PDB file of C-alpha atoms in Angstrom:
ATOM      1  CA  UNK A   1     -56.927 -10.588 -34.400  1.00  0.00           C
ATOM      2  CA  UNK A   2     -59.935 -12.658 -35.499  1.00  0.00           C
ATOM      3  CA  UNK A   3     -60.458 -16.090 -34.358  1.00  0.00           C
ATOM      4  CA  UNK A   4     -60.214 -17.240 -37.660  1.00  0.00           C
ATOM      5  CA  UNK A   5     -56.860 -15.375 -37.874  1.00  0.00           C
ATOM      6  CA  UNK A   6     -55.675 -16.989 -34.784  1.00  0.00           C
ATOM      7  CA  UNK A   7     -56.571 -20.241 -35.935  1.00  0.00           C
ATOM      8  CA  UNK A   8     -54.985 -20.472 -39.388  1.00  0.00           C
ATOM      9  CA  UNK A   9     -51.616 -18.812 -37.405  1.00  0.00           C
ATOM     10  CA  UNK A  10     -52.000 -21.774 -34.976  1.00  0.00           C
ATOM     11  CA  UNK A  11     -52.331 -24.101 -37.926  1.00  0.00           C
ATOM     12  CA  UNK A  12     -48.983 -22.476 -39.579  1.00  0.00           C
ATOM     13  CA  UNK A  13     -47.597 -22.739 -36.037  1.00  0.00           C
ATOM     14  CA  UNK A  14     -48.826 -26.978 -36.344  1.00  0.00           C
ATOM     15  CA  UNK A  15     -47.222 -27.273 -39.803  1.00  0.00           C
ATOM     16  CA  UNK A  16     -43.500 -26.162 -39.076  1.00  0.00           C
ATOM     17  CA  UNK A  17     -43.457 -27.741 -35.927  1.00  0.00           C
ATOM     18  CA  UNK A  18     -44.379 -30.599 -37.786  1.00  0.00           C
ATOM     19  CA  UNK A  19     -41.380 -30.180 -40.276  1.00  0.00           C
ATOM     20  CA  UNK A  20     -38.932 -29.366 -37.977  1.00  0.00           C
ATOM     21  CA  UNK A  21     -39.727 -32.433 -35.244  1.00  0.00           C
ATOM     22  CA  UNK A  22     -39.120 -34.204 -38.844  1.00  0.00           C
ATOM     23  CA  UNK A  23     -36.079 -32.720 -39.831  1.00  0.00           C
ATOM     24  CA  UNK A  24     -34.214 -32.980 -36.103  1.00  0.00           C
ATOM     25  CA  UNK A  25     -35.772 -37.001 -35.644  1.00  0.00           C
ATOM     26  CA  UNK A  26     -34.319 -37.443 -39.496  1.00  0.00           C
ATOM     27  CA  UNK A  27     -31.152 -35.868 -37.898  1.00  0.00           C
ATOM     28  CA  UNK A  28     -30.745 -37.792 -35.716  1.00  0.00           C
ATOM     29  CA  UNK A  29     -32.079 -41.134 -36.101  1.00  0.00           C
ATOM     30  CA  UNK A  30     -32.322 -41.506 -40.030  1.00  0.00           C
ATOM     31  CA  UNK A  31     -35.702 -40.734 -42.013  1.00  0.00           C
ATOM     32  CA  UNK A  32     -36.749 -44.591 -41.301  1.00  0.00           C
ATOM     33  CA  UNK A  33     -37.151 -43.290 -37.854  1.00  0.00           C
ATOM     34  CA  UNK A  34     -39.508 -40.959 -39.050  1.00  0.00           C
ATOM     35  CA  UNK A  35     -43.241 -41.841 -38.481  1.00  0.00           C
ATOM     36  CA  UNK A  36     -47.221 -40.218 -37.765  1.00  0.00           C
ATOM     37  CA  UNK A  37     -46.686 -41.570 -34.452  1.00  0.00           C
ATOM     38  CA  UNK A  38     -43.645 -40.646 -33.613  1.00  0.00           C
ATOM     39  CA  UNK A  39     -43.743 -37.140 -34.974  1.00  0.00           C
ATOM     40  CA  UNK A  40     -47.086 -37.039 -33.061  1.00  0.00           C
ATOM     41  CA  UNK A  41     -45.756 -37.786 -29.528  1.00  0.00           C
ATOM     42  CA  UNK A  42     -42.691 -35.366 -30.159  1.00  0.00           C
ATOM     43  CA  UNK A  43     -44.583 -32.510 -30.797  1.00  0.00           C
ATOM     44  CA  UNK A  44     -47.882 -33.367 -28.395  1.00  0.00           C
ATOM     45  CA  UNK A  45     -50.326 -33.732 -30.790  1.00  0.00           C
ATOM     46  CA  UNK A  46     -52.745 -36.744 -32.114  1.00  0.00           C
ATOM     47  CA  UNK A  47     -51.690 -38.598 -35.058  1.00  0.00           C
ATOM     48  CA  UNK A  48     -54.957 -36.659 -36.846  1.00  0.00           C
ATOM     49  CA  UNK A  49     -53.851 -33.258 -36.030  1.00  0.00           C
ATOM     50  CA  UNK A  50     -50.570 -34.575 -38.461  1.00  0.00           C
ATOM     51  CA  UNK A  51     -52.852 -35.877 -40.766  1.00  0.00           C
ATOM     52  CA  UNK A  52     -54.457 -33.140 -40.966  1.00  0.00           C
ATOM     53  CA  UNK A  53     -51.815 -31.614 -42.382  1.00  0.00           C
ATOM     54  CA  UNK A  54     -50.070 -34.145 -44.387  1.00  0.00           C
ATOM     55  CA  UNK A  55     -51.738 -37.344 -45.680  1.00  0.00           C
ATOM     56  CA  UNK A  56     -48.356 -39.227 -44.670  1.00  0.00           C
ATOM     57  CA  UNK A  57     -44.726 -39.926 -44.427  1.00  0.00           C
ATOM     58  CA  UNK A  58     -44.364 -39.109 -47.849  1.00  0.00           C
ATOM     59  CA  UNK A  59     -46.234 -35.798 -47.782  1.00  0.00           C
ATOM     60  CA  UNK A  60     -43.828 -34.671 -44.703  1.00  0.00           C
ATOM     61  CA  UNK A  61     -40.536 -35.366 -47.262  1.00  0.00           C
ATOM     62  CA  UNK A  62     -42.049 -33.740 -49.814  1.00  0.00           C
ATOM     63  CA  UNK A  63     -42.584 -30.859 -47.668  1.00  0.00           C
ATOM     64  CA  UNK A  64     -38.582 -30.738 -46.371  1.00  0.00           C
ATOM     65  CA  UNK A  65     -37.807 -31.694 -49.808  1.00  0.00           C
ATOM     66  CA  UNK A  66     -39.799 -28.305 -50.899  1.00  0.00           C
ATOM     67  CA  UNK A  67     -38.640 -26.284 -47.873  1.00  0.00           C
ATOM     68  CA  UNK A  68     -34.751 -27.400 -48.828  1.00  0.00           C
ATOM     69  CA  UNK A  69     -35.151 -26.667 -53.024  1.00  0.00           C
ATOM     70  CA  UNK A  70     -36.451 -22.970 -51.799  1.00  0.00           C
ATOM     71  CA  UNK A  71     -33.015 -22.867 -49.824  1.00  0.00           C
ATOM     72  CA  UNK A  72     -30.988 -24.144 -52.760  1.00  0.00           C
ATOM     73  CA  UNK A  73     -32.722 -21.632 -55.080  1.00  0.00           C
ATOM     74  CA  UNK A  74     -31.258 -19.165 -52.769  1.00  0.00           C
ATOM     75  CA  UNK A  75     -28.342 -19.957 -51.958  1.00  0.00           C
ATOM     76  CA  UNK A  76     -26.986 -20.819 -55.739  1.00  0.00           C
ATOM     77  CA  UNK A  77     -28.929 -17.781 -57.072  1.00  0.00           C
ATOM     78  CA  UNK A  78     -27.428 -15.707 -54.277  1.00  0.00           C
ATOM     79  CA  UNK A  79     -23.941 -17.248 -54.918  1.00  0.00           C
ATOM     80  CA  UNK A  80     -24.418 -16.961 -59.181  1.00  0.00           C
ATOM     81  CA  UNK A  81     -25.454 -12.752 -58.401  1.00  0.00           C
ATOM     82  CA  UNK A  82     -22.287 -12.142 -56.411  1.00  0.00           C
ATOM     83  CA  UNK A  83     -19.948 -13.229 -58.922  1.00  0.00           C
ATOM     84  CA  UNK A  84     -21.811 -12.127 -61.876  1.00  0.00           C
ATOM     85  CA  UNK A  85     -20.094 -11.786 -65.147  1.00  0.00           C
ATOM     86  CA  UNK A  86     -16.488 -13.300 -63.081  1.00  0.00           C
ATOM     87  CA  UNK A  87     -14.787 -16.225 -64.565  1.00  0.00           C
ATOM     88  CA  UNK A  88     -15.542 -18.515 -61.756  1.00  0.00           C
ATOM     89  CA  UNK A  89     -19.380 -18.101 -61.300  1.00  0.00           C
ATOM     90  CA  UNK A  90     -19.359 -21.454 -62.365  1.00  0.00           C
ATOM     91  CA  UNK A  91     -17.104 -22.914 -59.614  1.00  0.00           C
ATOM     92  CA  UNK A  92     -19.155 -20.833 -57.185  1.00  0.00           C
ATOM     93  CA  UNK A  93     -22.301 -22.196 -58.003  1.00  0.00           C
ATOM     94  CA  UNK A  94     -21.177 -25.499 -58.159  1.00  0.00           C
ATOM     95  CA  UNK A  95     -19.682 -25.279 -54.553  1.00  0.00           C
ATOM     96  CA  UNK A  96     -22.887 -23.625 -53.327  1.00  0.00           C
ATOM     97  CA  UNK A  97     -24.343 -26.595 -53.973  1.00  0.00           C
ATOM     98  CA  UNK A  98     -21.971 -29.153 -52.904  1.00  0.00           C
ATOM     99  CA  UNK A  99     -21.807 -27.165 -48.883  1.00  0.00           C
ATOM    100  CA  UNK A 100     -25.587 -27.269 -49.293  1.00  0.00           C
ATOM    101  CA  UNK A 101     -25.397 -30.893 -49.825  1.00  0.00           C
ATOM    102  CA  UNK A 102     -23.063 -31.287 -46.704  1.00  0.00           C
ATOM    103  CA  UNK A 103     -24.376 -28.979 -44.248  1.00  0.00           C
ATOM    104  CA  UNK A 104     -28.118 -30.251 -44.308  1.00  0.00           C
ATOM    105  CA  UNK A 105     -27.601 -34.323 -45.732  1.00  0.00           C
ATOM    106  CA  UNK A 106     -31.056 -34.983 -44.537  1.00  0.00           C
ATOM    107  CA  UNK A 107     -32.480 -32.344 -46.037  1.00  0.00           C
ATOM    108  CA  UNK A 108     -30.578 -33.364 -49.173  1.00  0.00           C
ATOM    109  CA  UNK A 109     -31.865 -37.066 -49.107  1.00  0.00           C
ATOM    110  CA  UNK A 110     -35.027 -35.872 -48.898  1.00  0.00           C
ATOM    111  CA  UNK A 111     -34.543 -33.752 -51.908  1.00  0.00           C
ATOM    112  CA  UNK A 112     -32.844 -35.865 -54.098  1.00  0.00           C
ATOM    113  CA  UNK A 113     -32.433 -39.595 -52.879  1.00  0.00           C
ATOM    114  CA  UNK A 114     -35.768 -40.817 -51.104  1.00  0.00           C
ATOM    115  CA  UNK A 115     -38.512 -41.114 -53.327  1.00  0.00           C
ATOM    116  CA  UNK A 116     -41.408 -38.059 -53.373  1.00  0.00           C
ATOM    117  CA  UNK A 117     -44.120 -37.270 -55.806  1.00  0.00           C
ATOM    118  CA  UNK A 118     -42.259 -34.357 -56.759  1.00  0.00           C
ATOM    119  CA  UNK A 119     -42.051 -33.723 -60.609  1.00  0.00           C
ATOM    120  CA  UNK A 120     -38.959 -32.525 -61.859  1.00  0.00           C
ATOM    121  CA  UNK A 121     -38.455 -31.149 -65.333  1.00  0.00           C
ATOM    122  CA  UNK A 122     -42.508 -30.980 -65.768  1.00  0.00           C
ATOM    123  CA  UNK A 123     -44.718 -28.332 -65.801  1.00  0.00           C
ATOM    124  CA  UNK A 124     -45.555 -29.430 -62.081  1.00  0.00           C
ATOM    125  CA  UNK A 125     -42.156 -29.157 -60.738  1.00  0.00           C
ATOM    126  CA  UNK A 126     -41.882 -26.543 -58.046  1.00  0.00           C
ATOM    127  CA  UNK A 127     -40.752 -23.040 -59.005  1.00  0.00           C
ATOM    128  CA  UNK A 128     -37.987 -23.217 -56.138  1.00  0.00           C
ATOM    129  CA  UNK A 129     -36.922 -26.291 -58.055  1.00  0.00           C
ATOM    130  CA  UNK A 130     -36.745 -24.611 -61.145  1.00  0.00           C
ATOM    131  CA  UNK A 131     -35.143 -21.672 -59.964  1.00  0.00           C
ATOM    132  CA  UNK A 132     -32.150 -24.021 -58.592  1.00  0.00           C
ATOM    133  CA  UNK A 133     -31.694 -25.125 -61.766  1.00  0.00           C
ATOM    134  CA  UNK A 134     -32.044 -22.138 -63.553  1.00  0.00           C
ATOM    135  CA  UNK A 135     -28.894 -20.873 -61.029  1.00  0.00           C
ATOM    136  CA  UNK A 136     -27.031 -24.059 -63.193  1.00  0.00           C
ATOM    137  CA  UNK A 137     -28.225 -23.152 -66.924  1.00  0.00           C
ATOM    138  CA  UNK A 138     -27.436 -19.803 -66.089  1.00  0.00           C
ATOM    139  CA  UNK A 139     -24.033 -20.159 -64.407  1.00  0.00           C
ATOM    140  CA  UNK A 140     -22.930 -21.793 -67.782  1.00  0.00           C
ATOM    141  CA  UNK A 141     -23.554 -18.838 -69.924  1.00  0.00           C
ATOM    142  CA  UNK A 142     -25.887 -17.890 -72.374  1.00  0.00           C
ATOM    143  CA  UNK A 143     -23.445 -19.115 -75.554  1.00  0.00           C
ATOM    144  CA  UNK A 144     -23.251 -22.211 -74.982  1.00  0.00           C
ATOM    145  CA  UNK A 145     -25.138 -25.269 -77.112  1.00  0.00           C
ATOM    146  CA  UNK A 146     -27.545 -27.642 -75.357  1.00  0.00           C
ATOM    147  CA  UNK A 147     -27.581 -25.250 -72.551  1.00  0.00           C
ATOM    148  CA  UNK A 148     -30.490 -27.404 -70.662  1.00  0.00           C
ATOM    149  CA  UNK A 149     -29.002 -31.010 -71.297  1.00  0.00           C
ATOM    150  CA  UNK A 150     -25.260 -29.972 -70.278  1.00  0.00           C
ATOM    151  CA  UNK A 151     -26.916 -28.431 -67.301  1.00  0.00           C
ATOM    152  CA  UNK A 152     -28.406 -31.733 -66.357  1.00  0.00           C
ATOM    153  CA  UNK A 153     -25.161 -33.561 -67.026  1.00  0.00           C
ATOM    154  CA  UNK A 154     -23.858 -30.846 -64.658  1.00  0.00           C
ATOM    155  CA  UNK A 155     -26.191 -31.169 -61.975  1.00  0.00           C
ATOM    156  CA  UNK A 156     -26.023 -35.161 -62.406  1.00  0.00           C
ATOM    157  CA  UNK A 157     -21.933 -35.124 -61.719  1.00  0.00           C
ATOM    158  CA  UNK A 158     -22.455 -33.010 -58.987  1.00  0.00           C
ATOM    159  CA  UNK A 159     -25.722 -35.326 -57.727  1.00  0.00           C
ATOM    160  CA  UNK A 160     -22.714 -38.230 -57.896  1.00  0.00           C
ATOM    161  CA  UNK A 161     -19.997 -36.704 -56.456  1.00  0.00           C
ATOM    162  CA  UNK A 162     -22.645 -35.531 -53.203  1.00  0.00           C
ATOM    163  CA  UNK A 163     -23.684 -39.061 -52.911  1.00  0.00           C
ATOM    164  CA  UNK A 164     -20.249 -40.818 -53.083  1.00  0.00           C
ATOM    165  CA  UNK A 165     -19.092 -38.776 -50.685  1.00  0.00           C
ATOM    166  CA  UNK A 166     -21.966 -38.864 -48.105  1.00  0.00           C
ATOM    167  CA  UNK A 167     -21.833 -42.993 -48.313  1.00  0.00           C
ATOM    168  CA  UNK A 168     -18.064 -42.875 -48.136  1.00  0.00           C
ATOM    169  CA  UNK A 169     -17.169 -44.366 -51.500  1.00  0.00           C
ATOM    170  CA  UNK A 170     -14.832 -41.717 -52.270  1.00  0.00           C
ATOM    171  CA  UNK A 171     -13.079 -39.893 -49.738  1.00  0.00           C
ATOM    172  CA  UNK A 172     -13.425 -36.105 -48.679  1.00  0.00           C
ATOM    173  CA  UNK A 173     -10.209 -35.154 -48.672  1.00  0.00           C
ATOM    174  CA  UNK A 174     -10.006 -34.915 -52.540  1.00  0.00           C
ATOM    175  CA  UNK A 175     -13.192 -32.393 -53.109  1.00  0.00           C
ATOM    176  CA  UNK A 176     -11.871 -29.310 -53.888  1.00  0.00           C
ATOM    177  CA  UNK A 177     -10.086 -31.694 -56.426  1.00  0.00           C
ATOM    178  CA  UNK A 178     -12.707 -33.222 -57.897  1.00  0.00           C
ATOM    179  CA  UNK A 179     -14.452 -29.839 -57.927  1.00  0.00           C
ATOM    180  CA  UNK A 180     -11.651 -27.989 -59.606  1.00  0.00           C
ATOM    181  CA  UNK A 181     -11.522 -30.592 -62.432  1.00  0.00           C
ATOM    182  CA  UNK A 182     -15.516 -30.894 -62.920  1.00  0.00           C
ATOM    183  CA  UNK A 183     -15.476 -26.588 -63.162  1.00  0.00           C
ATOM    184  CA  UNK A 184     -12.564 -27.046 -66.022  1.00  0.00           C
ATOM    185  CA  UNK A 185     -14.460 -29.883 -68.082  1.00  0.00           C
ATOM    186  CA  UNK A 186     -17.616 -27.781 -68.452  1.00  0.00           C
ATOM    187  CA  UNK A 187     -15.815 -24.570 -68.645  1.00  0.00           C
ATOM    188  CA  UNK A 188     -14.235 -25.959 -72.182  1.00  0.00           C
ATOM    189  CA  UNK A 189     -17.143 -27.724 -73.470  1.00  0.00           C
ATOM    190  CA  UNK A 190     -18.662 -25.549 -76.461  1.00  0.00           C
TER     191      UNK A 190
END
């Protein structure tokens, strides 16, 4: 291995440690507890050796935000291709999203909440992005009229329903509920 090889590993090394110190302080302490400095002294590195790799806070979201729309993709496009063609690809998409939502909630926030410079619906957004919503347009079927906007409406009640939940403002125990009804109103809509 050249040392130019060893160095841009190293640097790859630098940059997840980065986002993962971010992710577990996020965890635990909320992403106001996030910081250079902090991130800098949990991972034993100078506040430049960060910025070397992020200009800021903001940068480090973006980069979980990125990291966590690459998972979605995934995990909806995953769920959508092992139900294909079955009645309740819909429902399975939609729940894909909502465990996503509750398994990594900083991740999420970072995603969807916190304000980033990432463009959705442009041609800058991110192609993990886009291929999470794809998993939506497509998980409606191709017959349907304003197959973009109703996926937006979509992703928008399920947006509200993650959020509600996470800040308590309507209770968990009704989710599979909530979930069953929201599959059945876009499952009828022509």
């Amino acid at each position: 291995m050249s040392i130019a090889e060893r160095k841009e590993r190293q640097r790859a090394e630098r940059y997840e440690l980065i986002l993962a110190a971010a992710r577990e302080l996020a965890e635990a302490e909320g992403w106001d507890a996030v910081t250079t400095r902090r991130l800098a002294d949990l991972i034993n590195y100078s506040q430049p050796v960060l910025y070397s790799h992020f200009t800021g806070k903001a940068d480090i979201m973006a980069a979980v935000a990125t990291r966590g729309f690459e998972d979605l993709a995934t995990r909806l496009t995953k769920e959508a291709a092992s139900v294909a063609g079955a009645p309740d690809v819909l429902r399975n998409v939609c729940a894909a999203y909502l465990d996503f939502a509750r398994s990594r909630p900083v991740v999420y926030e970072a995603m969807f909440v916190l304000p980033t410079k990432i463009k959705f619906a442009s041609e800058e957004t991110p192609p993990a992005l886009r291929g999470a919503f794809a998993a939506f347009v497509n998980a409606l079927g191709p017959d349907r009229q304003d197959l973009v906007f109703l996926a937006e409406v979509l992703w928008s009640a399920l947006h509200g329903l993650v959020v509600l939940e996470q800040s308590e403002r309507i209770p968990a125990f009704g989710a599979e509920d909530r979930l069953k009804i929201l599959v059945q109103k876009f499952s009828s809509v022509q």
